[in-house]
CSV table of C-alpha atoms in Angstrom, one decimal:
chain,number,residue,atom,x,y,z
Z,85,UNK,CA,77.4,37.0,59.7
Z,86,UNK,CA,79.2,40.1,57.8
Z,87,UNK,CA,79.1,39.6,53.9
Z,88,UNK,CA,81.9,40.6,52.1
Z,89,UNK,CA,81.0,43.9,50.1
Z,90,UNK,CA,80.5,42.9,46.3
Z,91,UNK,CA,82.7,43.6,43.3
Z,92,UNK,CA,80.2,46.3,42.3
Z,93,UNK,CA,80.7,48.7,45.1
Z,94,UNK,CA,84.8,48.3,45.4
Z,95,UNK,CA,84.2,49.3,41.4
Z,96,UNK,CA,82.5,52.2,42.4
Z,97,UNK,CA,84.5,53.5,45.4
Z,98,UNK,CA,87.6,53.1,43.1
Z,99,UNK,CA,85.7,54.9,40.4
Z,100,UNK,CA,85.3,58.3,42.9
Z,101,UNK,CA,88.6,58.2,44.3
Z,102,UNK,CA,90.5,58.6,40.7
Z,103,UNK,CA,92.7,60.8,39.2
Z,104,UNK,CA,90.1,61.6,36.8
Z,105,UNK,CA,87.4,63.0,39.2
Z,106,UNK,CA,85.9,66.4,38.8
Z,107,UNK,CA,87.1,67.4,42.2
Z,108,UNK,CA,91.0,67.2,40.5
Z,109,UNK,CA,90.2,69.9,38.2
Z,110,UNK,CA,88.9,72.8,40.4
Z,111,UNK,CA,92.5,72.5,42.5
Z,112,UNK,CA,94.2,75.6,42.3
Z,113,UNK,CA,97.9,75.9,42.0
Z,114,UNK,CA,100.3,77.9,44.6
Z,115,UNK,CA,101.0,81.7,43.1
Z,116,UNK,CA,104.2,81.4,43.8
Z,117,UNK,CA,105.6,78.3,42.9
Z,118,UNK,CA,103.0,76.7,41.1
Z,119,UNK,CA,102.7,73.6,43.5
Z,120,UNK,CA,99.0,72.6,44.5
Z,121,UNK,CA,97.9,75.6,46.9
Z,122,UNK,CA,96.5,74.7,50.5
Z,123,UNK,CA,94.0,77.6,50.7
Z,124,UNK,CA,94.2,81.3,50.9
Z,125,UNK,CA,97.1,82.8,53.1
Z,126,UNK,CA,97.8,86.1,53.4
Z,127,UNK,CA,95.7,87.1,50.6
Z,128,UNK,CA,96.3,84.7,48.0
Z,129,UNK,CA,96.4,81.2,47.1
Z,130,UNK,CA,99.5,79.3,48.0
Z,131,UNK,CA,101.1,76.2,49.5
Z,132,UNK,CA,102.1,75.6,53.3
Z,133,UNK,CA,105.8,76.3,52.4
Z,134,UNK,CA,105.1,80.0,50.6
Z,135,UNK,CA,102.7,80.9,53.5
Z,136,UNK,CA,105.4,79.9,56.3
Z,137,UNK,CA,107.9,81.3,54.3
Z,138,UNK,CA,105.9,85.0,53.7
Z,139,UNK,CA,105.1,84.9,57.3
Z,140,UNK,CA,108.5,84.6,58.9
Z,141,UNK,CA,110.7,86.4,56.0
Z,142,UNK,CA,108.4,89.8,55.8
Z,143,UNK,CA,109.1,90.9,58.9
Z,144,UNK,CA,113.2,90.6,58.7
Z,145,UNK,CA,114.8,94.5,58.2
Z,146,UNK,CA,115.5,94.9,54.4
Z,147,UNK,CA,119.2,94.4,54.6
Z,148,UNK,CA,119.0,91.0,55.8
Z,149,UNK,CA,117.7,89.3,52.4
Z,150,UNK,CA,120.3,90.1,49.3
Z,151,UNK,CA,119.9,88.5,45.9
Z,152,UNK,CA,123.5,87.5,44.8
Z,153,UNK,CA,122.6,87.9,41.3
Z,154,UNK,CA,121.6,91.7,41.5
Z,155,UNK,CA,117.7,90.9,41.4
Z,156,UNK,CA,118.1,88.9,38.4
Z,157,UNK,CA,118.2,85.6,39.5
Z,158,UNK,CA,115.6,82.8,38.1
Z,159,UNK,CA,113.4,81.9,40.7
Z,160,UNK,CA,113.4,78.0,40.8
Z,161,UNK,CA,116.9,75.7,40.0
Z,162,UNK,CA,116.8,72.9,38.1
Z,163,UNK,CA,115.6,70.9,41.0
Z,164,UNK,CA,112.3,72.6,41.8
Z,165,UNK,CA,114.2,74.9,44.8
Z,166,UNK,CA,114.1,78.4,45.1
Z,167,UNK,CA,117.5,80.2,44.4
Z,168,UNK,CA,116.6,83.7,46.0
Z,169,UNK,CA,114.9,84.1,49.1
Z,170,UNK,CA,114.6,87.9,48.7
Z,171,UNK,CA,113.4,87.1,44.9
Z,172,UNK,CA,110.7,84.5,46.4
Z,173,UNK,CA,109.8,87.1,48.8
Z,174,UNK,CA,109.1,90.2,45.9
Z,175,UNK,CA,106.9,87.5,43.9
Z,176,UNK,CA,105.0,86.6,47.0
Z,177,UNK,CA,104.3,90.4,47.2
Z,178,UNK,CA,103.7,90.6,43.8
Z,179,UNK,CA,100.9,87.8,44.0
Z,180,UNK,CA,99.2,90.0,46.7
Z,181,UNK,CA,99.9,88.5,49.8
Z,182,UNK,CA,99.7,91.1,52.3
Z,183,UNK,CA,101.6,91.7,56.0
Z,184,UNK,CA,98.2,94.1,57.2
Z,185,UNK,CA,96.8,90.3,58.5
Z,186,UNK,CA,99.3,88.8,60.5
Z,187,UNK,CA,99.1,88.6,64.7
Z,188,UNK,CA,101.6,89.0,66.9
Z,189,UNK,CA,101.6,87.7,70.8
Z,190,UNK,CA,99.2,85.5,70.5
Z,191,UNK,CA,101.6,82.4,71.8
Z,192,UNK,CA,100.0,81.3,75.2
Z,193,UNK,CA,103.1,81.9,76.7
Z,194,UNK,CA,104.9,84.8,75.7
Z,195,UNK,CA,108.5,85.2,75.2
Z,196,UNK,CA,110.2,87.7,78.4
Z,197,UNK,CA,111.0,90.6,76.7
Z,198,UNK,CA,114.6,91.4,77.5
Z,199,UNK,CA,115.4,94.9,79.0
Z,200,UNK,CA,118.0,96.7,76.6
Z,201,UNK,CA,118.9,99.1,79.3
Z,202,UNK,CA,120.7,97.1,81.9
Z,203,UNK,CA,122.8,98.3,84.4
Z,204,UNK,CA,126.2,99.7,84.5
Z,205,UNK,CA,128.8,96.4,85.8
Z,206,UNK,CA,130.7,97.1,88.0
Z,207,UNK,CA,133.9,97.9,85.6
Z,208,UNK,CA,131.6,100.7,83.8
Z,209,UNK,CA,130.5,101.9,87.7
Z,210,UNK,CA,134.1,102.7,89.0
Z,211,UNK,CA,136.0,103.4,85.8
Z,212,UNK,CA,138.4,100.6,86.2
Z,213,UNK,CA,139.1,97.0,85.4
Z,214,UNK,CA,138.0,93.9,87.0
Z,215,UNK,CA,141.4,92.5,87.9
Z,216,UNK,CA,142.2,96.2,90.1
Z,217,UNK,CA,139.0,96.9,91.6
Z,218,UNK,CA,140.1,95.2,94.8
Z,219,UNK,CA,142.9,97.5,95.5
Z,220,UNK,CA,142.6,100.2,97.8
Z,221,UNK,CA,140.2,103.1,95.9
Z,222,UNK,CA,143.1,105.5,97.5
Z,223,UNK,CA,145.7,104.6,95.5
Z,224,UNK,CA,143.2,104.5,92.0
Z,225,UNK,CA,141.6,107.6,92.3
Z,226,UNK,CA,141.5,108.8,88.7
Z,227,UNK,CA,140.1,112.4,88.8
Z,228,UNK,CA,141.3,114.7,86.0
Z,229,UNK,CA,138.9,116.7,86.6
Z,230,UNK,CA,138.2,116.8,90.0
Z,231,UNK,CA,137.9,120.1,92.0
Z,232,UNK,CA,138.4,121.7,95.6
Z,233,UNK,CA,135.5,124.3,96.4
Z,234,UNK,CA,137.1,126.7,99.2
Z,235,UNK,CA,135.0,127.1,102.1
Z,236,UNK,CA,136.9,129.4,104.1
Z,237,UNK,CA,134.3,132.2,104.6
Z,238,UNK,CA,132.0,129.6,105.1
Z,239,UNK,CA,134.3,128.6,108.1
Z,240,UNK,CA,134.9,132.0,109.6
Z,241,UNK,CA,131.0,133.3,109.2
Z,242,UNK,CA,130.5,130.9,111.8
Z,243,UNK,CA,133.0,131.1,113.9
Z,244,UNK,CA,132.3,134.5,114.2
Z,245,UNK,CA,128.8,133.9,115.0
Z,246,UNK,CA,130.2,131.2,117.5
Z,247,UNK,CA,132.7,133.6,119.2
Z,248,UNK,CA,129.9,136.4,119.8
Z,249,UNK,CA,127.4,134.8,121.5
Z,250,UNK,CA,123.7,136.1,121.7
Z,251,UNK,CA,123.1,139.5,120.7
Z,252,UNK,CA,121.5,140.7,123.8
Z,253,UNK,CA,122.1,139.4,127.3
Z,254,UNK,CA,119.3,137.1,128.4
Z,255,UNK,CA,117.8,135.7,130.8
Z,256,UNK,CA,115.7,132.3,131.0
Z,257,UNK,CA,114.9,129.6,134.4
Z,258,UNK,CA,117.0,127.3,132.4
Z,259,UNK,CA,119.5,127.0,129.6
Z,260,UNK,CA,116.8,124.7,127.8
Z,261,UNK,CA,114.1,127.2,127.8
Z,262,UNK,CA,116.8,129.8,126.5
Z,263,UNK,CA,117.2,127.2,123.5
Z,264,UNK,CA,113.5,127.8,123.1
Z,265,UNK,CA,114.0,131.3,123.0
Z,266,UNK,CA,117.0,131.6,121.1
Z,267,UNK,CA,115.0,129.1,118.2
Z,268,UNK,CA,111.8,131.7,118.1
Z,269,UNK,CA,114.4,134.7,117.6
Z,270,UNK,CA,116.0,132.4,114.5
Z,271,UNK,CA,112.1,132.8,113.1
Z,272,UNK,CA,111.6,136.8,113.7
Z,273,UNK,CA,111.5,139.2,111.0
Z,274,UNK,CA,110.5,136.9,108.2
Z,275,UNK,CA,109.2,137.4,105.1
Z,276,UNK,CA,105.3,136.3,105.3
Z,277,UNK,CA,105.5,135.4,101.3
Z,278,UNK,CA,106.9,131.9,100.7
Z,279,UNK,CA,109.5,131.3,97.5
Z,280,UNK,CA,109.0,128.5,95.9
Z,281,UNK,CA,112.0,126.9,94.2
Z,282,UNK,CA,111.9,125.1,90.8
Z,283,UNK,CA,115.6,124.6,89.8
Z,284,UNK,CA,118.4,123.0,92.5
Z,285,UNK,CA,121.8,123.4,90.9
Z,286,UNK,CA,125.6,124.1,92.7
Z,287,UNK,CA,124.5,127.6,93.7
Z,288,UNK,CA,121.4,126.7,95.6
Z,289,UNK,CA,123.5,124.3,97.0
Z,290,UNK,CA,126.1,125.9,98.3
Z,291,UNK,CA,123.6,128.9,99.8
Z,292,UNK,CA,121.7,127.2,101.6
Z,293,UNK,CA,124.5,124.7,103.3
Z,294,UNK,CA,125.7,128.2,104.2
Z,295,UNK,CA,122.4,129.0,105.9
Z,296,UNK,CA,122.0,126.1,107.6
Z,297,UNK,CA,125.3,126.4,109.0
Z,298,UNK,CA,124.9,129.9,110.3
Z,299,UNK,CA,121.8,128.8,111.4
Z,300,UNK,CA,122.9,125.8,113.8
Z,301,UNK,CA,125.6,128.3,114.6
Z,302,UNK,CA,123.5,130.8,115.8
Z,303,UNK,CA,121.2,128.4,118.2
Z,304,UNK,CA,124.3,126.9,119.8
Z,305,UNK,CA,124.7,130.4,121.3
Z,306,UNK,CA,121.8,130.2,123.3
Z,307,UNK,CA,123.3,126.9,124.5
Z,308,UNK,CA,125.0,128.8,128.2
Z,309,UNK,CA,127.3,125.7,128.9
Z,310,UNK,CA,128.1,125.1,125.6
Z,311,UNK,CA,129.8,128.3,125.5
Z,312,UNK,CA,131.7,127.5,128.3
Z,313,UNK,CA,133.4,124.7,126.4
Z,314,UNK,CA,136.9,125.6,124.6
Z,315,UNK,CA,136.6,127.6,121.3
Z,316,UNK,CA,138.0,124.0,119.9
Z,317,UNK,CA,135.5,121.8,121.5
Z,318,UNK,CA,132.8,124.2,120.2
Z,319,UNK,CA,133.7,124.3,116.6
Z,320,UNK,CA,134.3,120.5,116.7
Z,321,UNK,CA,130.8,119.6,117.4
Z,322,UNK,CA,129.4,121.9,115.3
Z,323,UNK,CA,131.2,121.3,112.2
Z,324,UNK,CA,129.8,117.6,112.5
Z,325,UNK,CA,126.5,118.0,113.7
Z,326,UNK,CA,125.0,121.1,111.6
Z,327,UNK,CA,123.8,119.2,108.8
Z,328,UNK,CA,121.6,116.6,111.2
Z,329,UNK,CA,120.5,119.9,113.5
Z,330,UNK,CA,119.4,121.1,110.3
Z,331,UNK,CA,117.4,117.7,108.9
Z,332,UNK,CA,115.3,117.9,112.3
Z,333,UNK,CA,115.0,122.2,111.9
Z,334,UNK,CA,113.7,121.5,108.0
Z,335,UNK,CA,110.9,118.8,109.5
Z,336,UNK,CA,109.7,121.1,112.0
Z,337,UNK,CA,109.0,124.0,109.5
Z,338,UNK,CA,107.5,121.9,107.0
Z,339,UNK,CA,105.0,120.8,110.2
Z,340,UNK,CA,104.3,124.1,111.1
Z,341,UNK,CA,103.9,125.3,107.3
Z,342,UNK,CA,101.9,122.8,106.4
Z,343,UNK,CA,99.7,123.3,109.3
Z,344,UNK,CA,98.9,126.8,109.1
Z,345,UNK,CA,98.4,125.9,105.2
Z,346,UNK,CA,101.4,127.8,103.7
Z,347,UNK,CA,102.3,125.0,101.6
Z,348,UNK,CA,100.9,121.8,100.4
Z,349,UNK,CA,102.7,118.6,99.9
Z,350,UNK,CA,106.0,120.4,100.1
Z,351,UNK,CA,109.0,120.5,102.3
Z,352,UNK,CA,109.4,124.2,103.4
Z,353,UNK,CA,112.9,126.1,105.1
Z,354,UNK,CA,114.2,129.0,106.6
Z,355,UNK,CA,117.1,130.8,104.6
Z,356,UNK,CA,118.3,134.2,106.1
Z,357,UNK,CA,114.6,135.8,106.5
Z,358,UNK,CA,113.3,134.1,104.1
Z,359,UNK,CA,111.3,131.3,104.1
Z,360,UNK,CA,111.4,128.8,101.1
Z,361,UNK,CA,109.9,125.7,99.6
Z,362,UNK,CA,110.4,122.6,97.4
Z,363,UNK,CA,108.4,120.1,95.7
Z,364,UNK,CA,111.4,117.0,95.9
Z,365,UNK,CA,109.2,115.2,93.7
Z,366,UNK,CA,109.1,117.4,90.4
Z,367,UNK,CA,111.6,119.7,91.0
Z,368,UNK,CA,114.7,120.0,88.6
Z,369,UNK,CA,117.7,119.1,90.2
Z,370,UNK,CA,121.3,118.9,89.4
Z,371,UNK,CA,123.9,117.3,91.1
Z,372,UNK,CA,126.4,116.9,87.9
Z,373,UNK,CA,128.4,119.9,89.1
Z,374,UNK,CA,129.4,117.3,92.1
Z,375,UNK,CA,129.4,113.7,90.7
Z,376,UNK,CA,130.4,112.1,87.6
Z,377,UNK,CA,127.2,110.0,87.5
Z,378,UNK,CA,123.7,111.2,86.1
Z,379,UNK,CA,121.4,112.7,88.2
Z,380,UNK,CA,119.1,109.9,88.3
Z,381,UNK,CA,122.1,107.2,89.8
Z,382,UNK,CA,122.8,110.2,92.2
Z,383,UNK,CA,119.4,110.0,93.9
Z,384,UNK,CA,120.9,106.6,95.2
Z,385,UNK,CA,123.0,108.6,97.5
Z,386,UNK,CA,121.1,111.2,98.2
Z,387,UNK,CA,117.4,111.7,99.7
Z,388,UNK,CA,116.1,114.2,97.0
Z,389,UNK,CA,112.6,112.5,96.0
Z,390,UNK,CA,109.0,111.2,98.0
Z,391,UNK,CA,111.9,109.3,100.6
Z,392,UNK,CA,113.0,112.4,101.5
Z,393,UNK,CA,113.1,112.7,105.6
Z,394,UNK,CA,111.0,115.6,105.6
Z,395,UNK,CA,108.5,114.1,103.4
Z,396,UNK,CA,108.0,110.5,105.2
Z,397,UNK,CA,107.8,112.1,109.0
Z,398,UNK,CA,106.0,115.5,108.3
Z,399,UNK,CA,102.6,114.6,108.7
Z,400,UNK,CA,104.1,112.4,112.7
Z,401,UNK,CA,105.4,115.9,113.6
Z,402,UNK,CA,102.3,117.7,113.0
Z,403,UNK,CA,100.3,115.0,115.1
Z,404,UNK,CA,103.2,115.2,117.6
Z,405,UNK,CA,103.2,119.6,117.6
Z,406,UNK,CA,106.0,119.8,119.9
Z,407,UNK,CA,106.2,123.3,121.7
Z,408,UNK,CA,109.5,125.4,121.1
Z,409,UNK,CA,110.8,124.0,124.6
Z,410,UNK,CA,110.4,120.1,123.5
Z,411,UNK,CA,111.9,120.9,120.3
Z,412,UNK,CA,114.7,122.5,121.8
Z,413,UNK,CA,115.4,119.3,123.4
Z,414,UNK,CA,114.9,117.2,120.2
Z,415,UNK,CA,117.8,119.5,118.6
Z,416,UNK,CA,120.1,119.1,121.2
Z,417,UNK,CA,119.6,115.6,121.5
Z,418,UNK,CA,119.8,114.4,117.7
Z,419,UNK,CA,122.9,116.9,117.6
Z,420,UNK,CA,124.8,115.9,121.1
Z,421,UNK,CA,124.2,112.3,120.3
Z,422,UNK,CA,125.5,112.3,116.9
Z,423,UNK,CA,128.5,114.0,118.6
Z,424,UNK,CA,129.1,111.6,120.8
Z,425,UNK,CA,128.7,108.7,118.9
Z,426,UNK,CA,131.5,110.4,115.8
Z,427,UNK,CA,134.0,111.2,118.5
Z,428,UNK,CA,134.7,109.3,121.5
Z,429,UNK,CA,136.4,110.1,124.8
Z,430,UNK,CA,136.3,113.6,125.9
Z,431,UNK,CA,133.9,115.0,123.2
Z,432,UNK,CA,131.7,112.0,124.1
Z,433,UNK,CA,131.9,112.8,127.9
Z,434,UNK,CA,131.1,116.3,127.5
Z,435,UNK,CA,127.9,115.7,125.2
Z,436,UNK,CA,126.9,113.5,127.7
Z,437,UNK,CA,126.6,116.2,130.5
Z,438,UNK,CA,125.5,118.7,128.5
Z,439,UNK,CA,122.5,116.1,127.8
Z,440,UNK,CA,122.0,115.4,131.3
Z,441,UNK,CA,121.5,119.0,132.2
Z,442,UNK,CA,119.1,119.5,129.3
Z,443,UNK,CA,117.6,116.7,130.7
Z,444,UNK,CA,117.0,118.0,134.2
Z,445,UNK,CA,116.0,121.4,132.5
Z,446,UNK,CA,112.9,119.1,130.6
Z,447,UNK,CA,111.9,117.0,134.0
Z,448,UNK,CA,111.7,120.9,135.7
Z,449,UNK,CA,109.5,122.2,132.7
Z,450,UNK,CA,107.1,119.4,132.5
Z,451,UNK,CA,106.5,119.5,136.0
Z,452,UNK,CA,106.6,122.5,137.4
Z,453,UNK,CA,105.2,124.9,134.4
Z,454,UNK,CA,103.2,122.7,132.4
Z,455,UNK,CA,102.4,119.9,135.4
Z,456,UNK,CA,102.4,116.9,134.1
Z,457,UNK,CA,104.7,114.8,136.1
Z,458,UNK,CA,103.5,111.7,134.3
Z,459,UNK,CA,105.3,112.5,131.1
Z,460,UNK,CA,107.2,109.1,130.5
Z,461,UNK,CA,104.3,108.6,126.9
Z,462,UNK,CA,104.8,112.1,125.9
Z,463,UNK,CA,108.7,112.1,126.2
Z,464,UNK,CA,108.7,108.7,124.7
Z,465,UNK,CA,106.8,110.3,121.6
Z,466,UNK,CA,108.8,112.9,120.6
Z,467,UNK,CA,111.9,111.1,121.6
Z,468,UNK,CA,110.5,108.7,118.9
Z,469,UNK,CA,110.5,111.0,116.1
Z,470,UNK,CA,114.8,111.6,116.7
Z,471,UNK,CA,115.4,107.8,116.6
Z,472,UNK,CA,113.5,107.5,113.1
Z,473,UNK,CA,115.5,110.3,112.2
Z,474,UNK,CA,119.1,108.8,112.9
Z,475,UNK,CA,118.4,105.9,111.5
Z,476,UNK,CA,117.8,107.5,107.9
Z,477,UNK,CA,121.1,109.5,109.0
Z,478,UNK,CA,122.8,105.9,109.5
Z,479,UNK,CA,121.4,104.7,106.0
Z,480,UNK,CA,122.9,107.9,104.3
Z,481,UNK,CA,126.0,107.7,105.7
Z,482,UNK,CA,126.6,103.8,104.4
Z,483,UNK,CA,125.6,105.2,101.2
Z,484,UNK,CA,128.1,108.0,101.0
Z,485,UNK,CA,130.8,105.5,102.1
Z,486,UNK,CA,129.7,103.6,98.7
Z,487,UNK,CA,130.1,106.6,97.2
Z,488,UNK,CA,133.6,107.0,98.4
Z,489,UNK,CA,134.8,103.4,97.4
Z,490,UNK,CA,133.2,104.0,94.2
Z,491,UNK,CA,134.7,107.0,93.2
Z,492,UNK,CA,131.4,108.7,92.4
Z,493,UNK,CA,132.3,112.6,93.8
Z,494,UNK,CA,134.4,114.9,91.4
Z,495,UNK,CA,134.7,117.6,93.9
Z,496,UNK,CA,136.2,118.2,97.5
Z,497,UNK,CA,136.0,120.9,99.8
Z,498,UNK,CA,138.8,122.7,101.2
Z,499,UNK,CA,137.3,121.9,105.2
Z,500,UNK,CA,136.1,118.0,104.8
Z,501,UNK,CA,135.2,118.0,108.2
Z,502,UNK,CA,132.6,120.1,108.1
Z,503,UNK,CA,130.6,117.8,105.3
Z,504,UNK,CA,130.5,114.6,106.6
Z,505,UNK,CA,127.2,112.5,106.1
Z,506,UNK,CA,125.7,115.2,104.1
């Protein structure tokens, strides 16, 4: 059986446990308010209370804690509470405590750190309430500042060009090899050094629409039963399809620059006899002279960077190396078909037969010169590389319709027609 412990030893554990041990008289007091301190913190003795206290007041800005009484407060009330919190702060300093020790993110899991730049709302986006942006963009346009750019000479350079025709009669089996032709004569008498442009702005812009333009213009006179359309079915088509004639003409130059080892990773074009190149991915460029959004928001609507056409389908076109006769087609058909597909009835009809004679032209050339009557993989490959590309022409033309509904453009051009889904 357990005994019950004796008088002696209860005498004896009371004895250790009292007031009046030796242990009582080595506590040390808190440096700060004097209560009994819990260990070192921060670099000095103090209670729980100061230490919590040091740790989460030091790090608050300066102008947060005030003292009321112009730093000359007393530090406890008659109750044994601190008055001042920036006063118990200074003497918690003064003690010694120190911030150098404290640790930050070490919780196990950490607070989401909130972005500070969100985006614009919608309001901010279009420069209108909330309770009108439903009503037709048309009739709250607000552009003070907007401005029409004149592209008259534009215009009537290519006309010109249009109305003359080929320099010098020729003569080719077929009007598709004379495409060929006439797109080997666009590439004669050019400069064998390559410029390398740094800075994009209005001007660079503007020059090299011009170019393109003339350029498209130029190869559509080549095109024998295209010129036997009416002036005004001729100038139709071109004024909506020399911007895609030109995406396709800008990936085949980068193929063949890259692969004679011109240029590097960089998208390279011809611009009067001059050939050029950019690097999308560095280069400055400034479209603020056209849009009243940064330049960064801007390359929303526009394919200036790495997912740039040129840049994702260079390295297909130089496995595909098309001859000038196959390319020829691929113009015609990524420009006739974008015709036909922006304007229907008799413009749509007439693309259509001007495809179906290219098309004969291709079946003759395959099998008679190069004699390969089994060409269905090798027409189905290049024809592959026009599809990718009217899809990203699709894509860029839902964007700029956000762009209209949104207001983004500051400027217009005197002919519209001829900058659609740029």
């Amino acid at each position: 059986m357990l005994s019950l412990p004796s008088s002696s030893s209860s005498s004896s554990d009371s004895s250790t446990s009292s007031p009046e041990s030796p242990n009582c008289s080595s506590l040390k007091l808190c440096a700060v308010c004097d209560l009994p301190a819990k260990g070192k913190h921060f670099g000095a003795f103090s209670c729980r209370a100061c230490a919590a206290f040091f740790r989460r007041t030091s790090t608050q800005p300066e102008q947060v804690l005030k003292c009321k009484k112009s730093n000359n407060c007393k530090l406890f009330n008659g109750n044994g509470w601190f008055q001042c919190k920036k006063c118990r702060l200074e003497k918690c300093f003064q003690v010694g405590m120190s911030m150098k020790n404290f640790q930050f993110d070490r919780d196990s899991i950490k607070m989401q750190i909130i972005n500070k730049n969100l985006p614009l709302t919608i309001e901010e986006l279009v420069g209108r309430p909330h309770f009108v942006i439903s009503c037709a963009p048309n009739l709250l346009k607000i552009k003070f500042d907007e401005r029409i750019i004149e592209c008259e000479g534009f215009v009537e350079k290519g006309k010109a060009i249009l109305w003359e025709g080929p320099e010098t009669p020729i003569f080719s089996p077929n009007s598709l090899q004379k495409l060929a032709l006439g797109r080997r004569k666009l590439h004669e008498n050019h400069n064998s050094n390559v410029k390398m442009i740094r800075n994009f702005g209005e001007a660079e812009t503007m020059a090299f629409w011009e170019s393109d333009f003339l350029r498209a213009a130029k190869w559509f006179t080549y095109f024998d039963e295209f010129q036997k359309l009416e002036k005004e079915h001729q100038l139709k088509i071109l004024a909506s399809v020399w911007h895609v004639w030109s995406r396709l003409d800008k990936l085949a130059i980068t193929a063949m620059g890259r692969q004679k080892n011109i240029i590097g990773d960089f998208v390279m074009f011809s611009s009067g006899n001059q050939y050029f190149a950019m690097d999308m991915k560095n280069m400055e460029l400034d479209l603020t002279w056209c849009a009243r959004l940064s330049n960064q928001e801007m390359q929303f609507f526009y394919d200036t960077s790495e997912n740039n056409i040129t840049y994702k389908y260079a390295q297909e076109m130089m496995e595909l190396n098309p001859d000038d006769v196959e390319l020829s087609y691929l113009l015609a058909d990524l420009a006739l078909s974008h015709a036909s597909k922006r304007f229907r009835g008799e413009i749509e009809e007439i693309c259509e037969k001007l495809m179906e004679n290219l098309g004969n032209s291709l079946h003759n050339y395959y099998v008679e010169q190069k004699e390969t009557p089994r060409y269905a993989l090798r027409l189905a490959q290049i024809l592959k590389i026009n599809r990718k590309i009217k899809e990203e022409v699709i894509q860029i033309r839902s964007k700029l319709q956000l762009a209209k509904i949104f207001d983004v453009h500051t400027v217009e051009f005197s002919h519209m027609e001829y900058f659609e889904d740029l």
